[in-house]
Amino acid sequence: MSHHQNKSAAYGQGMVIFIYLAALTALEYFIAVTFNAVSILVVVALIKAALVMYYYMHIYKLNEDSDDDIHSYAYKTGTNRLGLWLFLLSDAFVFAGLLTTRINLLGLTRPHLNQILGLAVTALLLISSFFMNRAETAMTHGDKKGFITNALITLVLGLGFLLGVVAVEWPLAAAEGLTASSGTAGAVFYMLTGMHAFHVFTGLIFLLVIINNARKDVYSADQHWGVEAATVYWHFVDLVWIFFYPALYLIGKLL
Amino acid sequence: MKSVSPLIRGWLSLAIGGIAAYIIGMGLVFAVSGSWTYVHLVPILFATFGGAMAYAWGAAGISPLTKGLIWMNAGALGGFALGLMIDWLVQGSLDWAAPIASLFSLLAGFTAFFLGVAGLNAVSKGLLWQIGGTLLGAIFISAIRVAMGLTWSGPFLFTEPAWVLGGFMGVLFFLGGNGAVSDWFKWARGMDTPEHHEETHTGWVKYLNISFDHKVIGIQYTIVALFLISVGGLFALIFRTELAASQLQFLTTDIKLFGQNGPQLYNTFMSLHGMIMIVSILLGMAGITNFAVPLLLGAQDMAFPRLNSFAFWISVPATVLLLMSLILGGFDTGWTGYPPLSARAPVGMQMFFLGVFTSGWSSILGALNNIVTVIRMRSKGMTAFRMPIFVWAAIATSIIALTATQFIGLAFQLVMFQRLFGMGFFDPAQGGNPVLFQHLFWFYSHPAVYVFILPGLGVISELLPVFARKPLFGYRWIAMSSLAIALVGFLVWAHHMFASGMNEYLRVPFMYSTLLVAIPTGVKFFSWVATLWKGKIWAPTPMLFVLGGIVVFLLGGLTGPPNATVSTDLHLTDTYFIVGHFHDTIFGGFVFPFFAAIYYWFPKATGRRMNEALGKLHFWLMTPAFFVLSFGMMRIGLLGMRRRIVDYDPALNFDYTHLVMTVGGFLIAISVLIFIYNFFNSIKYGEKAEGNIWNSRSPEWQVASPMPAHNYDQPFEVVGEPYDYGLPGSKYVEFAAPAKATTHHKGEN
Amino acid sequence: MGHFLIVGILVIAVSVLTYFGLDAVGLMPVQASAQAVSIDWLWNWEIVAISFLFSLIVVPMTYSLIVFRRKKGDTGDGEHIEGNTPLEIAWTVVPLLIVLVFAYMGAYSLGEIRRIDPDALVINVKAQQFVWTFEYPEYGIISKELHLPLNQQVLLKMQSADVIHSFWVPEFRIKQDVVPGRVTEYRITPTLLGDYKVRCAELCGSSHAYMEGPVIVNTQAEYDTWISEQAVIAAEAAKTPEGQGELLTVKNGCIGCHSLDGSKMTGPTWLNLYGSDVKLEDGSTVIADDAFITESILYPQAKEVAGFAPTVMPPYALNETEIANIIAYLKTLK
Ligand code: HEA
Ligand code: HEA
Ligand code: CUA
Ligand SMILES: [Cu+2]
């Protein structure tokens, strides 16, 4: 579908989806500070997740007919894609387990966290996804320079998110008394953000690898499985945050 | 000397060497500790290894195996001495002696064994790197601690955090160092690699090295699984010896080994028995699946050969971690590792968690590969309902392993973090919830029991038609029942928690869902019986194990529903009745079919058959012995024998039953030893197996044995149903006309 | 048809034999509670079902192995039967019905054993490594023994001080975990006089095997006597320091690990402990004086007694008078 779009249409679609996502995030924040309806927050998160899965991660490609020749690049890419999605499914269970832990231990309460900072890092990650989408689109159209520029922006934003959480948010929270051993709220907070940060970290390494390889002209418009994989993985990390952000910052009463 | 047969020479040397090594071991123990307190185990180990070495020497002169064993002994002794020295240098006394010296001895012994067998290979290299990585990680944390003004030394040389990072780095270094990931690193640097590397090693050495061939990997898995069954079984024999009579006679409170006294050792052995056996199941079934699935599908290999090899190799350092847990103080929680107990156990607990976590990845990645292979790599004409039935079982298993495994990994990780960073997930003092752990744990560990059996039941369904000479009765129903078991299996986990104090209203729905599993399982049983009905049954060794598996699993299955109906479970839970239930299901669903599969596909893998007489002896020794063991378990369980106890009240009058059970356990062990002997002996001396020895319709039996390197030289097309035995003129697969002129070139496939 | 008839008769014969065989052996311990009745009822039906289902599979299987075995020299195949949909449906639906019946019976039996008597006698149970202590809140009695009056429902409110334990008296059938951080409940109506034992059924550490305690079912009269005796003993003990010390050791569960008669349990015996030479793990000896005992209670890890695992004893935050009382009590143990 989008594979056959022309480049500017594809860029445009990425932009529209980004605007939707940003608006929904703002809506979430608004609901949280006003009437805090958990069910609406859950629905909004699900909508965001669906948008990301469809338009940014191109889940429909799993269904795409690929070449009949099992030794062709296209067929192997189809195989790889299935493998990657199964891996994400498996990984999703880690995060589902973490959410279960959060719900079981904290219920309808949430730790005291810096809201502005939370919104800021969330925005960083979301914008990074926007640029990642542009990077991939550039590569599908054989635009190596566009790819590298956009991927580098993603990298910087992702690094910003990582540092924002680990180097700013964590010390701040600790200074306010929320430490790993201060109770279940602290334990849940550090565990969830930590596990997510670990995935962001691996995503960054993945980005470095594909940027470096793109510079060596490893990828082309038709053959860039590495880029697709890194992109899908990066969006997946964003997808997780779509659930973690409300789970940690928005849902429930302040402890 | 010439006139004596190698066998007799071997046994003679075994006797002499064993006794000599026993004496040396005793002397060493006395020299180190000044007393005979750890008499029980160290000399026995010495005797075992010394004896094995002498046996190999006597039977085959200086063969690679002999060399390996000699090196192993030297390495173990050297490691022991090194450990003692470190201990003495650091501590000024020999207080840490047992654990640290034993750990060094274990690691050095293993590494030296593989070095001695075949020099530097993927195993010995990996182990060397793992040792290096472990030390590096541990020293790194210790250095940080020193810099922070904390103490660096703990009860087992290093502190707990140091051991955890060490253990973790050890795994990474193993994989980085042995070459399992070098292709990926090349890809990351933008380099291309050939799709299949040609085997650089031939003969048995290739099994010690990285190979991307699914058949080699399948055999590697199988061998490691057999090794683990032996280790887990050995642990069972040790604690069964203690249980043979009430009161403590063997694992007494006076002995001290690896920093543990007798009852603590009991707990460690018992817990490790459970987990090592479970890991052996996962690896054993991965072995059969890996070997068989691509062959059954007509694929040249698995979808991701590198991932396949990675998934295998990661299980090797995981095994080392599991064994390290025994030495680093052990742990006393059972295989379930429930907190708060597991939050207080010694460092060994962390090694156990880390080991399970690591082998979990093996399971996850193997499952992923399997699913993709089945979806993408089938040969022409192989529609879903024309796949051999084993493939369906593999798919159902993989769905569970791919997803649910993450939950046990997470549950264990949370306890690890609770211990390391004081995060109070399961600590009631901090508002944590111990029951949450049980939910996370069983969300995996219940479906996991179906991972144990589904491939085994698949083997049963696959082999029955061959030996009954009749179509598999109700193929589609059997295929769907595997999926049904797997899916319903996700909804029943809390039946392990009826007495746990979880929300009471959850108990009834979980009872219903649990009982539902009986229905698809029943479909399998009835269909098997109908397959046998009016067949022309013959029963060589593989069929014997299939039939034994059916009966044993039936007993295990039928003892499931009483555990599921809540009120009866309140009596049964945590007793030997449960222990009996799951030994039955596991033996019937895994052990018997595993052996059946090995006897059945061994000729395909090696071109030779295993000895039929020894095979039958194996079966006829193991089966009755097992019945004695498991009926004993159930009987005393009902009468009040709790699980996981080192000693029982003499007033209960269980002594006699326990004694008989212990004898049964030892008889099973003897039968397994016969099997192991048969296995290795037949590789070299077995009767040549030409052609389709079982007269099977399955594609892999239509070509020569052993299987060629890239499986089928000609692709085949599926033209009929897989199990149409007795239908004249029917055909399952048809091979493309042999391409005469075009010879096969390496690299092209 | 002939085959089916023979197999049918054999299945029934073998089921009946199996069931009565099992019944004759006697599978369960004696029945000592009202709750056990409905559990044993369900269990009995389960044995019936197991006997039947086991025969239903194994008999035709064995029959086939004998009757349909391949004759010498025969290399042909069996009959070509691929399946039979009505049959498949039958053996899906019939087990479904059986299972539903059992699920219903399970729920019914669960309801029976949870039937609540509002006048139940309440006893507090404390579980800790590796000892059970029972508190009769109305009388201020703390005891290592659980005494229960016959035919009266009791409600045990159970709490754990450390890890998970599980309360099980096999003759009562029911088991309930005791989980730290919450109170779990256990209801039982004893119906048979006698001495039983509570056996901890959840692995709780190195001496889990020995975490047993006496459970005694008395007649109402005997029970009343015991209660009043204990009340007197408790009142007497509270008057002297050593008496208070003794109560403290019961209340804190020390006697779960330390014997008073010289036998070796999880911890060293207390008989003749005070003033004796205690051998430590590093080879030295110390005298068991006030300082050493105080240290051993507050910081058990400080000195390791030879022959015992160092990490087992938890630290106890007792105050000075309490420790003094315990020491006074220890002095009396000669
Ligand atoms: C190989 C693994 C395996 C398998 C296949 C099973 C199969 C089943 N198990 Fe088992 N189980 C274990 C391994 C397994 N189990 C282990 C390891 C434990 C202990 C864990 C621990 O605590 O350490 C355990 C514990 C366990 C418990 C918890 C007990 C406790 O600790 O209190 C329960 C409770 O419901 C249970 C139930 C069942 C049921 C209902 C089935 C069913 O799937 C069985 C279905 C099969 C049949 C019923 C037979 C064939 C069917 C017919 C002939 C049709 C007609 C039948 C009827 C109408 C009933 N099992
Ligand atoms: C694959 C699974 C599997 C297998 C095969 C077995 C096999 C055996 N098991 Fe079991 N067992 C479990 C899985 C398994 N077990 C689990 C999961 C638990 C629960 C643990 C827990 O509660 O946490 C358990 C618990 C358990 C208990 C309960 C312990 C307790 O609660 O205190 C007992 C007691 O008798 C027991 C006995 C045995 C015996 C005698 C065998 C025998 O069949 C063993 C026979 C011996 C061998 C197969 C080895 C033969 C080989 C050699 C001797 C060669 C040695 C050589 C070298 C090392 C090179 N096991
Ligand atoms: Cu308390 Cu076991
Ligand atoms: Cu289960």
Tab-separated table of C-alpha atoms in Angstrom, chain B residues 365-534:
chain	number	residue	atom	x	y	z
B	365	LEU	CA	14.029	-18.210	20.125
B	366	GLY	CA	13.724	-21.863	19.223
B	367	ALA	CA	9.943	-21.559	19.244
B	368	LEU	CA	10.026	-18.466	17.088
B	369	ASN	CA	12.179	-20.231	14.554
B	370	ASN	CA	9.857	-23.185	14.546
B	371	ILE	CA	6.735	-21.213	13.825
B	372	VAL	CA	8.350	-19.285	11.005
B	373	THR	CA	9.768	-22.473	9.560
B	374	VAL	CA	6.395	-24.155	9.490
B	375	ILE	CA	4.681	-21.160	7.969
B	376	ARG	CA	7.303	-20.322	5.370
B	377	MET	CA	9.331	-23.402	4.539
B	378	ARG	CA	6.875	-26.151	3.611
B	379	SER	CA	7.406	-28.008	0.418
B	380	LYS	CA	5.014	-27.812	-2.472
B	381	GLY	CA	1.542	-29.175	-1.866
B	382	MET	CA	1.939	-29.410	1.875
B	383	THR	CA	-1.258	-27.784	3.034
B	384	ALA	CA	-1.985	-27.373	6.718
B	385	PHE	CA	-3.881	-30.636	6.981
B	386	ARG	CA	-1.321	-32.587	5.042
B	387	MET	CA	1.475	-31.794	7.442
B	388	PRO	CA	2.780	-34.705	9.456
B	389	ILE	CA	1.022	-34.625	12.811
B	390	PHE	CA	4.213	-33.995	14.740
B	391	VAL	CA	4.446	-30.608	13.055
B	392	TRP	CA	1.111	-29.627	14.542
B	393	ALA	CA	2.373	-30.554	17.963
B	394	ALA	CA	5.498	-28.512	17.401
B	395	ILE	CA	3.422	-25.491	16.414
B	396	ALA	CA	1.180	-25.747	19.459
B	397	THR	CA	4.207	-26.068	21.691
B	398	SER	CA	5.941	-23.149	20.079
B	399	ILE	CA	3.009	-20.821	20.601
B	400	ILE	CA	3.291	-21.391	24.328
B	401	ALA	CA	7.048	-21.261	24.508
B	402	LEU	CA	7.228	-18.083	22.433
B	403	THR	CA	4.929	-16.055	24.628
B	404	ALA	CA	4.453	-17.452	28.113
B	405	THR	CA	8.159	-18.026	28.764
B	406	GLN	CA	8.584	-14.295	29.183
B	407	PHE	CA	6.503	-14.462	32.335
B	408	ILE	CA	8.772	-16.829	34.221
B	409	GLY	CA	11.719	-14.764	33.054
B	410	LEU	CA	10.050	-11.650	34.381
B	411	ALA	CA	8.953	-13.249	37.633
B	412	PHE	CA	12.477	-14.426	38.342
B	413	GLN	CA	13.925	-11.111	37.280
B	414	LEU	CA	11.697	-9.276	39.726
B	415	VAL	CA	12.933	-11.418	42.592
B	416	MET	CA	16.508	-10.891	41.455
B	417	PHE	CA	15.949	-7.145	41.546
B	418	GLN	CA	14.230	-7.365	44.879
B	419	ARG	CA	17.363	-9.009	46.210
B	420	LEU	CA	19.795	-6.684	44.478
B	421	PHE	CA	18.125	-3.313	44.838
B	422	GLY	CA	15.647	-3.854	47.623
B	423	MET	CA	12.719	-3.378	45.255
B	424	GLY	CA	9.776	-4.651	47.261
B	425	PHE	CA	7.617	-6.356	44.664
B	426	PHE	CA	6.992	-9.407	46.771
B	427	ASP	CA	8.002	-8.096	50.170
B	428	PRO	CA	4.942	-7.620	52.374
B	429	ALA	CA	6.890	-5.266	54.620
B	430	GLN	CA	7.052	-2.847	51.681
B	431	GLY	CA	3.502	-3.423	50.543
B	432	GLY	CA	4.521	-6.083	48.054
B	433	ASN	CA	2.492	-9.149	47.283
B	434	PRO	CA	3.995	-12.664	47.433
B	435	VAL	CA	0.965	-14.119	45.678
B	436	LEU	CA	1.587	-11.929	42.623
B	437	PHE	CA	4.755	-13.880	42.044
B	438	GLN	CA	2.799	-17.097	41.957
B	439	HIS	CA	0.467	-15.731	39.327
B	440	LEU	CA	3.335	-14.583	37.127
B	441	PHE	CA	5.197	-17.824	37.670
B	442	TRP	CA	2.323	-20.151	36.907
B	443	PHE	CA	1.146	-18.146	33.949
B	444	TYR	CA	4.203	-19.639	32.333
B	445	SER	CA	4.743	-22.777	34.288
B	446	HIS	CA	1.365	-24.250	33.764
B	447	PRO	CA	1.326	-23.831	29.980
B	448	ALA	CA	4.905	-25.042	30.145
B	449	VAL	CA	3.734	-28.460	31.263
B	450	TYR	CA	2.017	-28.697	27.910
B	451	VAL	CA	5.269	-27.685	26.281
B	452	PHE	CA	6.718	-30.755	27.979
B	453	ILE	CA	4.167	-33.139	26.571
B	454	LEU	CA	2.758	-31.835	23.295
B	455	PRO	CA	5.809	-32.780	21.227
B	456	GLY	CA	5.871	-36.114	23.027
B	457	LEU	CA	2.238	-36.764	22.232
B	458	GLY	CA	3.093	-35.665	18.692
B	459	VAL	CA	5.754	-38.368	18.574
B	460	ILE	CA	3.208	-40.908	19.753
B	461	SER	CA	0.730	-39.839	17.069
B	462	GLU	CA	3.463	-39.826	14.457
B	463	LEU	CA	4.768	-43.319	15.216
B	464	LEU	CA	1.563	-45.176	16.029
B	465	PRO	CA	0.331	-45.423	12.395
B	466	VAL	CA	3.745	-46.649	11.290
B	467	PHE	CA	3.716	-49.522	13.740
B	468	ALA	CA	-0.010	-50.213	13.593
B	469	ARG	CA	0.056	-50.084	9.778
B	470	LYS	CA	-3.142	-48.086	9.801
B	471	PRO	CA	-4.056	-44.449	9.142
B	472	LEU	CA	-3.948	-42.133	12.099
B	473	PHE	CA	-7.528	-42.169	13.306
B	474	GLY	CA	-9.099	-38.709	13.155
B	475	TYR	CA	-6.024	-36.798	11.970
B	476	ARG	CA	-7.724	-33.413	12.020
B	477	TRP	CA	-9.130	-33.918	15.481
B	478	ILE	CA	-5.731	-34.798	16.805
B	479	ALA	CA	-4.167	-31.797	15.102
B	480	MET	CA	-6.782	-29.471	16.542
B	481	SER	CA	-6.609	-31.035	19.979
B	482	SER	CA	-2.963	-29.994	20.257
B	483	LEU	CA	-3.928	-26.403	19.584
B	484	ALA	CA	-6.863	-26.654	21.956
B	485	ILE	CA	-4.679	-27.982	24.759
B	486	ALA	CA	-2.195	-25.196	24.178
B	487	LEU	CA	-4.798	-22.450	24.131
B	488	VAL	CA	-6.923	-23.656	27.054
B	489	GLY	CA	-3.632	-24.212	28.862
B	490	PHE	CA	-3.267	-20.440	29.059
B	491	LEU	CA	-6.405	-20.104	31.136
B	492	VAL	CA	-5.823	-22.526	33.962
B	493	TRP	CA	-2.700	-21.405	35.795
B	494	ALA	CA	-4.283	-20.638	39.142
B	495	HIS	CA	-5.084	-24.303	39.787
B	496	HIS	CA	-1.627	-24.416	41.362
B	497	MET	CA	-2.766	-21.831	43.846
B	498	PHE	CA	-5.998	-23.170	45.281
B	499	ALA	CA	-4.514	-23.140	48.771
B	500	SER	CA	-2.363	-20.068	48.279
B	501	GLY	CA	-4.666	-17.505	49.787
B	502	MET	CA	-5.467	-15.857	46.456
B	503	ASN	CA	-8.934	-14.424	45.919
B	504	GLU	CA	-11.311	-17.196	46.832
B	505	TYR	CA	-13.829	-16.552	44.094
B	506	LEU	CA	-11.188	-17.324	41.466
B	507	ARG	CA	-11.065	-20.941	42.456
B	508	VAL	CA	-14.243	-22.168	40.792
B	509	PRO	CA	-13.663	-20.678	37.313
B	510	PHE	CA	-10.150	-22.041	37.330
B	511	MET	CA	-11.506	-25.445	38.240
B	512	TYR	CA	-13.802	-25.389	35.217
B	513	SER	CA	-11.128	-24.252	32.779
B	514	THR	CA	-8.677	-26.830	34.103
B	515	LEU	CA	-11.100	-29.683	33.698
B	516	LEU	CA	-11.749	-28.648	30.115
B	517	VAL	CA	-8.222	-29.701	29.164
B	518	ALA	CA	-9.277	-33.291	29.758
B	519	ILE	CA	-11.444	-33.169	26.638
B	520	PRO	CA	-8.898	-32.528	23.884
B	521	THR	CA	-6.479	-34.833	25.704
B	522	GLY	CA	-9.139	-37.505	25.740
B	523	VAL	CA	-9.651	-37.056	22.002
B	524	LYS	CA	-6.042	-38.014	21.528
B	525	PHE	CA	-6.311	-41.116	23.679
B	526	PHE	CA	-9.463	-42.393	22.051
B	527	SER	CA	-8.048	-41.752	18.606
B	528	TRP	CA	-4.881	-43.647	19.498
B	529	VAL	CA	-6.874	-46.636	20.630
B	530	ALA	CA	-8.924	-46.475	17.454
B	531	THR	CA	-5.704	-46.327	15.450
B	532	LEU	CA	-4.513	-49.551	17.025
B	533	TRP	CA	-7.882	-51.247	16.564
B	534	LYS	CA	-7.730	-53.724	13.665
